[in-house]
């Protein structure tokens, strides 16, 4: 999760905590954090080791182009842009690179909607 905060009042923390409790492996990506929810944080996506299936983004829209470049470089399969995170040009670049993109949707809300 790019932009995951250790602050329990932040939406990123709430979503990550709920998904983690459902069995999802959460990998915090935030240069300002050392650990979130008991998991070591990475300064950026390029430092994450292992396969990353989905990158969930909790950053403002202006950061999406750089995140897309990192996703392409790291061979990410799916880019998930949380509610309010919208960047059509960068999303199209990701799609053109073979990355599935979900934009302006909350992963936790969608999980609960689909799996109840």
mmCIF file of N, CA and C in Angstrom:
data_model
loop_
_atom_site.group_PDB
_atom_site.id
_atom_site.type_symbol
_atom_site.label_atom_id
_atom_site.label_comp_id
_atom_site.label_asym_id
_atom_site.label_seq_id
_atom_site.Cartn_x
_atom_site.Cartn_y
_atom_site.Cartn_z
ATOM 1 N N UNK A 1 0.838 -1.174 0.000
ATOM 2 C CA UNK A 1 0.000 0.000 0.000
ATOM 3 C C UNK A 1 0.883 1.238 0.000
ATOM 4 N N UNK A 2 0.812 1.983 -1.065
ATOM 5 C CA UNK A 2 1.611 3.195 -1.172
ATOM 6 C C UNK A 2 0.893 4.315 -0.426
ATOM 7 N N UNK A 3 1.603 4.912 0.523
ATOM 8 C CA UNK A 3 1.036 5.983 1.326
ATOM 9 C C UNK A 3 0.417 5.494 2.627
ATOM 10 N N UNK A 4 0.634 4.222 2.965
ATOM 11 C CA UNK A 4 0.079 3.673 4.205
ATOM 12 C C UNK A 4 0.706 4.364 5.407
ATOM 13 N N UNK A 5 -0.140 4.840 6.296
ATOM 14 C CA UNK A 5 0.284 5.584 7.479
ATOM 15 C C UNK A 5 0.108 4.731 8.731
ATOM 16 N N UNK A 6 0.955 4.986 9.728
ATOM 17 C CA UNK A 6 0.815 4.312 11.023
ATOM 18 C C UNK A 6 -0.188 5.029 11.925
ATOM 19 N N UNK A 7 -0.753 6.125 11.447
ATOM 20 C CA UNK A 7 -1.742 6.885 12.209
ATOM 21 C C UNK A 7 -3.104 6.188 12.095
ATOM 22 N N UNK A 8 -3.638 5.651 13.210
ATOM 23 C CA UNK A 8 -4.913 4.925 13.155
ATOM 24 C C UNK A 8 -6.098 5.771 12.687
ATOM 25 N N UNK A 9 -5.949 7.090 12.687
ATOM 26 C CA UNK A 9 -7.027 7.968 12.238
ATOM 27 C C UNK A 9 -7.042 8.162 10.721
ATOM 28 N N UNK A 10 -6.024 7.678 10.035
ATOM 29 C CA UNK A 10 -5.943 7.851 8.578
ATOM 30 C C UNK A 10 -6.710 6.737 7.867
ATOM 31 N N UNK A 11 -7.385 7.054 6.766
ATOM 32 C CA UNK A 11 -8.104 6.018 6.017
ATOM 33 C C UNK A 11 -7.201 4.864 5.570
ATOM 34 N N UNK A 12 -5.965 5.164 5.203
ATOM 35 C CA UNK A 12 -5.066 4.101 4.753
ATOM 36 C C UNK A 12 -4.861 3.059 5.843
ATOM 37 N N UNK A 13 -4.720 3.504 7.075
ATOM 38 C CA UNK A 13 -4.524 2.588 8.199
ATOM 39 C C UNK A 13 -5.771 1.728 8.400
ATOM 40 N N UNK A 14 -6.927 2.365 8.384
ATOM 41 C CA UNK A 14 -8.188 1.639 8.583
ATOM 42 C C UNK A 14 -8.379 0.559 7.521
ATOM 43 N N UNK A 15 -8.152 0.913 6.268
ATOM 44 C CA UNK A 15 -8.316 -0.042 5.171
ATOM 45 C C UNK A 15 -7.298 -1.166 5.299
ATOM 46 N N UNK A 16 -6.043 -0.822 5.542
ATOM 47 C CA UNK A 16 -4.997 -1.841 5.657
ATOM 48 C C UNK A 16 -5.267 -2.789 6.816
ATOM 49 N N UNK A 17 -5.659 -2.244 7.945
ATOM 50 C CA UNK A 17 -5.932 -3.071 9.121
ATOM 51 C C UNK A 17 -7.074 -4.053 8.840
ATOM 52 N N UNK A 18 -8.132 -3.570 8.214
ATOM 53 C CA UNK A 18 -9.275 -4.432 7.901
ATOM 54 C C UNK A 18 -8.893 -5.516 6.896
ATOM 55 N N UNK A 19 -8.162 -5.148 5.854
ATOM 56 C CA UNK A 19 -7.758 -6.136 4.854
ATOM 57 C C UNK A 19 -6.782 -7.145 5.451
ATOM 58 N N UNK A 20 -5.879 -6.676 6.292
ATOM 59 C CA UNK A 20 -4.939 -7.576 6.954
ATOM 60 C C UNK A 20 -5.700 -8.588 7.822
ATOM 61 N N UNK A 21 -6.732 -8.135 8.506
ATOM 62 C CA UNK A 21 -7.522 -9.036 9.353
ATOM 63 C C UNK A 21 -8.296 -10.065 8.529
ATOM 64 N N UNK A 22 -8.491 -9.780 7.245
ATOM 65 C CA UNK A 22 -9.151 -10.719 6.334
ATOM 66 C C UNK A 22 -8.154 -11.668 5.669
ATOM 67 N N UNK A 23 -6.873 -11.534 6.019
ATOM 68 C CA UNK A 23 -5.864 -12.447 5.495
ATOM 69 C C UNK A 23 -4.999 -11.912 4.377
ATOM 70 N N UNK A 24 -5.195 -10.659 3.995
ATOM 71 C CA UNK A 24 -4.360 -10.062 2.955
ATOM 72 C C UNK A 24 -2.975 -9.751 3.516
ATOM 73 N N UNK A 25 -1.948 -9.980 2.709
ATOM 74 C CA UNK A 25 -0.596 -9.550 3.064
ATOM 75 C C UNK A 25 -0.470 -8.082 2.706
ATOM 76 N N UNK A 26 -0.161 -7.274 3.691
ATOM 77 C CA UNK A 26 -0.034 -5.835 3.500
ATOM 78 C C UNK A 26 1.443 -5.477 3.508
ATOM 79 N N UNK A 27 1.876 -4.711 2.508
ATOM 80 C CA UNK A 27 3.255 -4.235 2.436
ATOM 81 C C UNK A 27 3.208 -2.710 2.433
ATOM 82 N N UNK A 28 3.594 -2.079 3.547
ATOM 83 C CA UNK A 28 3.579 -0.618 3.606
ATOM 84 C C UNK A 28 4.692 -0.009 2.746
ATOM 85 N N UNK A 29 4.328 0.981 1.946
ATOM 86 C CA UNK A 29 5.303 1.735 1.157
ATOM 87 C C UNK A 29 5.115 3.200 1.518
ATOM 88 N N UNK A 30 6.059 3.700 2.309
ATOM 89 C CA UNK A 30 5.999 5.082 2.775
ATOM 90 C C UNK A 30 7.370 5.443 3.330
ATOM 91 N N UNK A 31 8.053 6.415 2.727
ATOM 92 C CA UNK A 31 9.400 6.766 3.199
ATOM 93 C C UNK A 31 9.418 7.358 4.603
ATOM 94 N N UNK A 32 8.263 7.746 5.117
ATOM 95 C CA UNK A 32 8.190 8.348 6.452
ATOM 96 C C UNK A 32 7.855 7.342 7.549
ATOM 97 N N UNK A 33 7.708 6.086 7.191
ATOM 98 C CA UNK A 33 7.350 5.051 8.165
ATOM 99 C C UNK A 33 8.435 3.975 8.212
ATOM 100 N N UNK A 34 8.614 3.408 9.389
ATOM 101 C CA UNK A 34 9.534 2.272 9.542
ATOM 102 C C UNK A 34 8.761 0.962 9.593
ATOM 103 N N UNK A 35 7.579 1.020 10.208
ATOM 104 C CA UNK A 35 6.743 -0.164 10.375
ATOM 105 C C UNK A 35 5.289 0.273 10.514
ATOM 106 N N UNK A 36 4.403 -0.483 9.895
ATOM 107 C CA UNK A 36 2.970 -0.227 10.025
ATOM 108 C C UNK A 36 2.275 -1.579 10.186
ATOM 109 N N UNK A 37 1.430 -1.674 11.188
ATOM 110 C CA UNK A 37 0.670 -2.896 11.454
ATOM 111 C C UNK A 37 1.577 -4.120 11.598
ATOM 112 N N UNK A 38 2.736 -3.899 12.206
ATOM 113 C CA UNK A 38 3.661 -4.996 12.453
ATOM 114 C C UNK A 38 4.465 -5.439 11.251
ATOM 115 N N UNK A 39 4.421 -4.664 10.170
ATOM 116 C CA UNK A 39 5.123 -5.015 8.939
ATOM 117 C C UNK A 39 6.122 -3.912 8.616
ATOM 118 N N UNK A 40 7.355 -4.300 8.287
ATOM 119 C CA UNK A 40 8.369 -3.314 7.914
ATOM 120 C C UNK A 40 7.923 -2.544 6.679
ATOM 121 N N UNK A 41 8.144 -1.241 6.713
ATOM 122 C CA UNK A 41 7.774 -0.371 5.594
ATOM 123 C C UNK A 41 8.959 -0.191 4.651
ATOM 124 N N UNK A 42 8.662 0.029 3.391
ATOM 125 C CA UNK A 42 9.667 0.286 2.362
ATOM 126 C C UNK A 42 9.567 1.747 1.931
ATOM 127 N N UNK A 43 10.700 2.357 1.564
ATOM 128 C CA UNK A 43 10.668 3.771 1.177
ATOM 129 C C UNK A 43 9.968 4.023 -0.157
ATOM 130 N N UNK A 44 10.025 3.063 -1.069
ATOM 131 C CA UNK A 44 9.296 3.178 -2.331
ATOM 132 C C UNK A 44 9.082 1.788 -2.912
ATOM 133 N N UNK A 45 8.274 1.710 -3.934
ATOM 134 C CA UNK A 45 7.887 0.430 -4.520
ATOM 135 C C UNK A 45 9.088 -0.351 -5.038
ATOM 136 N N UNK A 46 10.083 0.343 -5.544
ATOM 137 C CA UNK A 46 11.249 -0.334 -6.113
ATOM 138 C C UNK A 46 12.062 -1.102 -5.066
ATOM 139 N N UNK A 47 11.855 -0.811 -3.794
ATOM 140 C CA UNK A 47 12.566 -1.507 -2.719
ATOM 141 C C UNK A 47 11.817 -2.731 -2.194
ATOM 142 N N UNK A 48 10.585 -2.924 -2.632
ATOM 143 C CA UNK A 48 9.795 -4.069 -2.169
ATOM 144 C C UNK A 48 10.359 -5.334 -2.798
ATOM 145 N N UNK A 49 10.601 -6.325 -1.958
ATOM 146 C CA UNK A 49 11.113 -7.597 -2.457
ATOM 147 C C UNK A 49 9.955 -8.566 -2.648
ATOM 148 N N UNK A 50 10.062 -9.406 -3.636
ATOM 149 C CA UNK A 50 9.013 -10.383 -3.897
ATOM 150 C C UNK A 50 7.961 -9.846 -4.841
ATOM 151 N N UNK A 51 7.033 -10.712 -5.166
ATOM 152 C CA UNK A 51 5.972 -10.396 -6.120
ATOM 153 C C UNK A 51 4.928 -9.482 -5.488
ATOM 154 N N UNK A 52 4.542 -8.464 -6.223
ATOM 155 C CA UNK A 52 3.488 -7.560 -5.777
ATOM 156 C C UNK A 52 2.310 -7.715 -6.732
ATOM 157 N N UNK A 53 1.227 -8.308 -6.232
ATOM 158 C CA UNK A 53 0.059 -8.538 -7.088
ATOM 159 C C UNK A 53 -0.730 -7.261 -7.329
ATOM 160 N N UNK A 54 -0.996 -6.538 -6.237
ATOM 161 C CA UNK A 54 -1.815 -5.329 -6.319
ATOM 162 C C UNK A 54 -1.116 -4.204 -5.572
ATOM 163 N N UNK A 55 -1.030 -3.061 -6.203
ATOM 164 C CA UNK A 55 -0.525 -1.861 -5.540
ATOM 165 C C UNK A 55 -1.727 -0.966 -5.279
ATOM 166 N N UNK A 56 -2.005 -0.745 -4.003
ATOM 167 C CA UNK A 56 -3.130 0.085 -3.567
ATOM 168 C C UNK A 56 -2.568 1.451 -3.188
ATOM 169 N N UNK A 57 -3.091 2.507 -3.789
ATOM 170 C CA UNK A 57 -2.488 3.835 -3.668
ATOM 171 C C UNK A 57 -3.340 4.771 -2.813
ATOM 172 N N UNK A 58 -2.711 5.272 -1.757
ATOM 173 C CA UNK A 58 -3.287 6.300 -0.883
ATOM 174 C C UNK A 58 -2.420 7.553 -0.975
ATOM 175 N N UNK A 59 -2.245 8.074 -2.158
ATOM 176 C CA UNK A 59 -1.501 9.306 -2.388
ATOM 177 C C UNK A 59 -2.371 10.208 -3.236
ATOM 178 N N UNK A 60 -2.050 11.487 -3.253
ATOM 179 C CA UNK A 60 -2.827 12.407 -4.081
ATOM 180 C C UNK A 60 -2.563 12.120 -5.558
ATOM 181 N N UNK A 61 -3.509 12.515 -6.371
ATOM 182 C CA UNK A 61 -3.480 12.205 -7.799
ATOM 183 C C UNK A 61 -2.213 12.673 -8.499
ATOM 184 N N UNK A 62 -1.632 13.760 -8.036
ATOM 185 C CA UNK A 62 -0.429 14.290 -8.694
ATOM 186 C C UNK A 62 0.749 13.320 -8.642
ATOM 187 N N UNK A 63 0.723 12.361 -7.723
ATOM 188 C CA UNK A 63 1.818 11.398 -7.587
ATOM 189 C C UNK A 63 1.631 10.151 -8.451
ATOM 190 N N UNK A 64 0.475 10.003 -9.058
ATOM 191 C CA UNK A 64 0.166 8.782 -9.795
ATOM 192 C C UNK A 64 1.112 8.531 -10.974
ATOM 193 N N UNK A 65 1.503 9.523 -11.778
ATOM 194 C CA UNK A 65 2.412 9.213 -12.884
ATOM 195 C C UNK A 65 3.717 8.543 -12.436
ATOM 196 N N UNK A 66 4.317 9.016 -11.358
ATOM 197 C CA UNK A 66 5.545 8.399 -10.864
ATOM 198 C C UNK A 66 5.274 6.996 -10.329
ATOM 199 N N UNK A 67 4.131 6.813 -9.708
ATOM 200 C CA UNK A 67 3.763 5.494 -9.189
ATOM 201 C C UNK A 67 3.559 4.518 -10.343
ATOM 202 N N UNK A 68 2.929 4.974 -11.418
ATOM 203 C CA UNK A 68 2.739 4.123 -12.595
ATOM 204 C C UNK A 68 4.087 3.708 -13.164
ATOM 205 N N UNK A 69 5.025 4.637 -13.264
ATOM 206 C CA UNK A 69 6.359 4.282 -13.763
ATOM 207 C C UNK A 69 6.991 3.193 -12.908
ATOM 208 N N UNK A 70 6.866 3.306 -11.596
ATOM 209 C CA UNK A 70 7.418 2.292 -10.695
ATOM 210 C C UNK A 70 6.689 0.961 -10.866
ATOM 211 N N UNK A 71 5.375 1.010 -11.051
ATOM 212 C CA UNK A 71 4.605 -0.218 -11.255
ATOM 213 C C UNK A 71 5.033 -0.934 -12.532
ATOM 214 N N UNK A 72 5.264 -0.177 -13.588
ATOM 215 C CA UNK A 72 5.727 -0.764 -14.845
ATOM 216 C C UNK A 72 7.094 -1.404 -14.631
ATOM 217 N N UNK A 73 7.988 -0.688 -13.988
ATOM 218 C CA UNK A 73 9.340 -1.191 -13.730
ATOM 219 C C UNK A 73 9.320 -2.454 -12.870
ATOM 220 N N UNK A 74 8.392 -2.520 -11.925
ATOM 221 C CA UNK A 74 8.332 -3.642 -10.976
ATOM 222 C C UNK A 74 7.391 -4.759 -11.430
ATOM 223 N N UNK A 75 6.843 -4.636 -12.626
ATOM 224 C CA UNK A 75 5.972 -5.665 -13.202
ATOM 225 C C UNK A 75 4.757 -5.970 -12.323
ATOM 226 N N UNK A 76 4.145 -4.914 -11.836
ATOM 227 C CA UNK A 76 2.936 -5.032 -11.022
ATOM 228 C C UNK A 76 1.780 -5.450 -11.930
ATOM 229 N N UNK A 77 0.908 -6.297 -11.425
ATOM 230 C CA UNK A 77 -0.214 -6.774 -12.232
ATOM 231 C C UNK A 77 -1.429 -5.859 -12.164
ATOM 232 N N UNK A 78 -1.686 -5.303 -10.972
ATOM 233 C CA UNK A 78 -2.882 -4.476 -10.789
ATOM 234 C C UNK A 78 -2.544 -3.225 -9.996
ATOM 235 N N UNK A 79 -3.019 -2.101 -10.474
ATOM 236 C CA UNK A 79 -2.867 -0.815 -9.791
ATOM 237 C C UNK A 79 -4.247 -0.387 -9.321
ATOM 238 N N UNK A 80 -4.383 -0.170 -8.013
ATOM 239 C CA UNK A 80 -5.665 0.214 -7.429
ATOM 240 C C UNK A 80 -5.525 1.620 -6.865
ATOM 241 N N UNK A 81 -6.263 2.556 -7.431
ATOM 242 C CA UNK A 81 -6.247 3.942 -6.974
ATOM 243 C C UNK A 81 -7.486 4.178 -6.118
ATOM 244 N N UNK A 82 -7.269 4.506 -4.858
ATOM 245 C CA UNK A 82 -8.353 4.661 -3.885
ATOM 246 C C UNK A 82 -9.311 5.785 -4.277
ATOM 247 N N UNK A 83 -10.408 5.888 -3.560
ATOM 248 C CA UNK A 83 -11.399 6.925 -3.814
ATOM 249 C C UNK A 83 -10.740 8.298 -3.844
ATOM 250 N N UNK A 84 -11.058 9.052 -4.873
ATOM 251 C CA UNK A 84 -10.525 10.396 -5.017
ATOM 252 C C UNK A 84 -9.168 10.463 -5.689
ATOM 253 N N UNK A 85 -8.549 9.323 -5.930
ATOM 254 C CA UNK A 85 -7.250 9.293 -6.615
ATOM 255 C C UNK A 85 -7.533 9.001 -8.086
ATOM 256 N N UNK A 86 -7.430 10.047 -8.897
ATOM 257 C CA UNK A 86 -7.820 9.965 -10.307
ATOM 258 C C UNK A 86 -6.736 10.611 -11.165
ATOM 259 N N UNK A 87 -6.259 9.858 -12.144
ATOM 260 C CA UNK A 87 -5.311 10.409 -13.112
ATOM 261 C C UNK A 87 -5.455 9.579 -14.390
ATOM 262 N N UNK A 88 -6.288 10.051 -15.300
ATOM 263 C CA UNK A 88 -6.637 9.283 -16.491
ATOM 264 C C UNK A 88 -5.440 8.984 -17.387
ATOM 265 N N UNK A 89 -4.572 9.957 -17.594
ATOM 266 C CA UNK A 89 -3.428 9.747 -18.482
ATOM 267 C C UNK A 89 -2.490 8.682 -17.921
ATOM 268 N N UNK A 90 -2.195 8.766 -16.641
ATOM 269 C CA UNK A 90 -1.305 7.774 -16.025
ATOM 270 C C UNK A 90 -1.966 6.397 -16.014
ATOM 271 N N UNK A 91 -3.262 6.366 -15.757
ATOM 272 C CA UNK A 91 -3.978 5.086 -15.771
ATOM 273 C C UNK A 91 -3.909 4.450 -17.154
ATOM 274 N N UNK A 92 -4.054 5.267 -18.200
ATOM 275 C CA UNK A 92 -3.968 4.734 -19.558
ATOM 276 C C UNK A 92 -2.565 4.216 -19.851
ATOM 277 N N UNK A 93 -1.554 4.897 -19.369
ATOM 278 C CA UNK A 93 -0.175 4.429 -19.540
ATOM 279 C C UNK A 93 -0.003 3.064 -18.879
ATOM 280 N N UNK A 94 -0.584 2.893 -17.701
ATOM 281 C CA UNK A 94 -0.507 1.603 -17.005
ATOM 282 C C UNK A 94 -1.222 0.518 -17.808
ATOM 283 N N UNK A 95 -2.414 0.824 -18.294
ATOM 284 C CA UNK A 95 -3.168 -0.139 -19.099
ATOM 285 C C UNK A 95 -2.376 -0.519 -20.343
ATOM 286 N N UNK A 96 -1.792 0.468 -21.007
ATOM 287 C CA UNK A 96 -0.991 0.213 -22.207
ATOM 288 C C UNK A 96 0.205 -0.685 -21.907
ATOM 289 N N UNK A 97 0.669 -0.667 -20.659
ATOM 290 C CA UNK A 97 1.798 -1.507 -20.240
ATOM 291 C C UNK A 97 1.333 -2.873 -19.732
ATOM 292 N N UNK A 98 0.030 -3.127 -19.822
ATOM 293 C CA UNK A 98 -0.493 -4.427 -19.423
ATOM 294 C C UNK A 98 -0.910 -4.535 -17.967
ATOM 295 N N UNK A 99 -1.028 -3.401 -17.291
ATOM 296 C CA UNK A 99 -1.430 -3.387 -15.888
ATOM 297 C C UNK A 99 -2.932 -3.134 -15.812
ATOM 298 N N UNK A 100 -3.613 -3.958 -15.048
ATOM 299 C CA UNK A 100 -5.036 -3.724 -14.800
ATOM 300 C C UNK A 100 -5.159 -2.548 -13.841
ATOM 301 N N UNK A 101 -6.093 -1.648 -14.097
ATOM 302 C CA UNK A 101 -6.242 -0.448 -13.272
ATOM 303 C C UNK A 101 -7.670 -0.342 -12.746
ATOM 304 N N UNK A 102 -7.763 -0.091 -11.446
ATOM 305 C CA UNK A 102 -9.025 0.256 -10.801
ATOM 306 C C UNK A 102 -8.821 1.661 -10.255
ATOM 307 N N UNK A 103 -9.718 2.578 -10.598
ATOM 308 C CA UNK A 103 -9.520 3.973 -10.218
ATOM 309 C C UNK A 103 -10.743 4.515 -9.481
ATOM 310 N N UNK A 104 -10.455 5.319 -8.453
ATOM 311 C CA UNK A 104 -11.495 6.016 -7.693
ATOM 312 C C UNK A 104 -12.446 5.039 -6.996
ATOM 313 N N UNK A 105 -11.876 3.967 -6.444
ATOM 314 C CA UNK A 105 -12.651 2.969 -5.710
ATOM 315 C C UNK A 105 -11.886 2.574 -4.454
ATOM 316 N N UNK A 106 -12.617 2.331 -3.379
ATOM 317 C CA UNK A 106 -12.011 1.869 -2.133
ATOM 318 C C UNK A 106 -11.926 0.347 -2.154
ATOM 319 N N UNK A 107 -10.726 -0.184 -1.985
ATOM 320 C CA UNK A 107 -10.535 -1.626 -2.018
ATOM 321 C C UNK A 107 -11.352 -2.326 -0.924
ATOM 322 N N UNK A 108 -11.384 -1.753 0.255
ATOM 323 C CA UNK A 108 -12.127 -2.367 1.352
ATOM 324 C C UNK A 108 -13.626 -2.377 1.068
ATOM 325 N N UNK A 109 -14.160 -1.278 0.571
ATOM 326 C CA UNK A 109 -15.586 -1.229 0.242
ATOM 327 C C UNK A 109 -15.932 -2.244 -0.842
ATOM 328 N N UNK A 110 -15.071 -2.358 -1.838
ATOM 329 C CA UNK A 110 -15.321 -3.314 -2.918
ATOM 330 C C UNK A 110 -15.216 -4.748 -2.410
ATOM 331 N N UNK A 111 -14.250 -5.011 -1.556
ATOM 332 C CA UNK A 111 -14.111 -6.342 -0.961
ATOM 333 C C UNK A 111 -15.382 -6.703 -0.196
ATOM 334 N N UNK A 112 -15.847 -5.786 0.629
ATOM 335 C CA UNK A 112 -17.056 -6.044 1.423
ATOM 336 C C UNK A 112 -18.294 -6.180 0.543
ATOM 337 N N UNK A 113 -18.356 -5.390 -0.519
ATOM 338 C CA UNK A 113 -19.501 -5.468 -1.431
ATOM 339 C C UNK A 113 -19.536 -6.823 -2.139
ATOM 340 N N UNK A 114 -18.375 -7.290 -2.566
ATOM 341 C CA UNK A 114 -18.321 -8.527 -3.340
ATOM 342 C C UNK A 114 -18.357 -9.782 -2.479
ATOM 343 N N UNK A 115 -17.745 -9.709 -1.303
ATOM 344 C CA UNK A 115 -17.617 -10.914 -0.482
ATOM 345 C C UNK A 115 -18.336 -10.823 0.849
ATOM 346 N N UNK A 116 -18.988 -9.696 1.064
ATOM 347 C CA UNK A 116 -19.874 -9.463 2.131
ATOM 348 C C UNK A 116 -19.526 -9.564 3.522
#
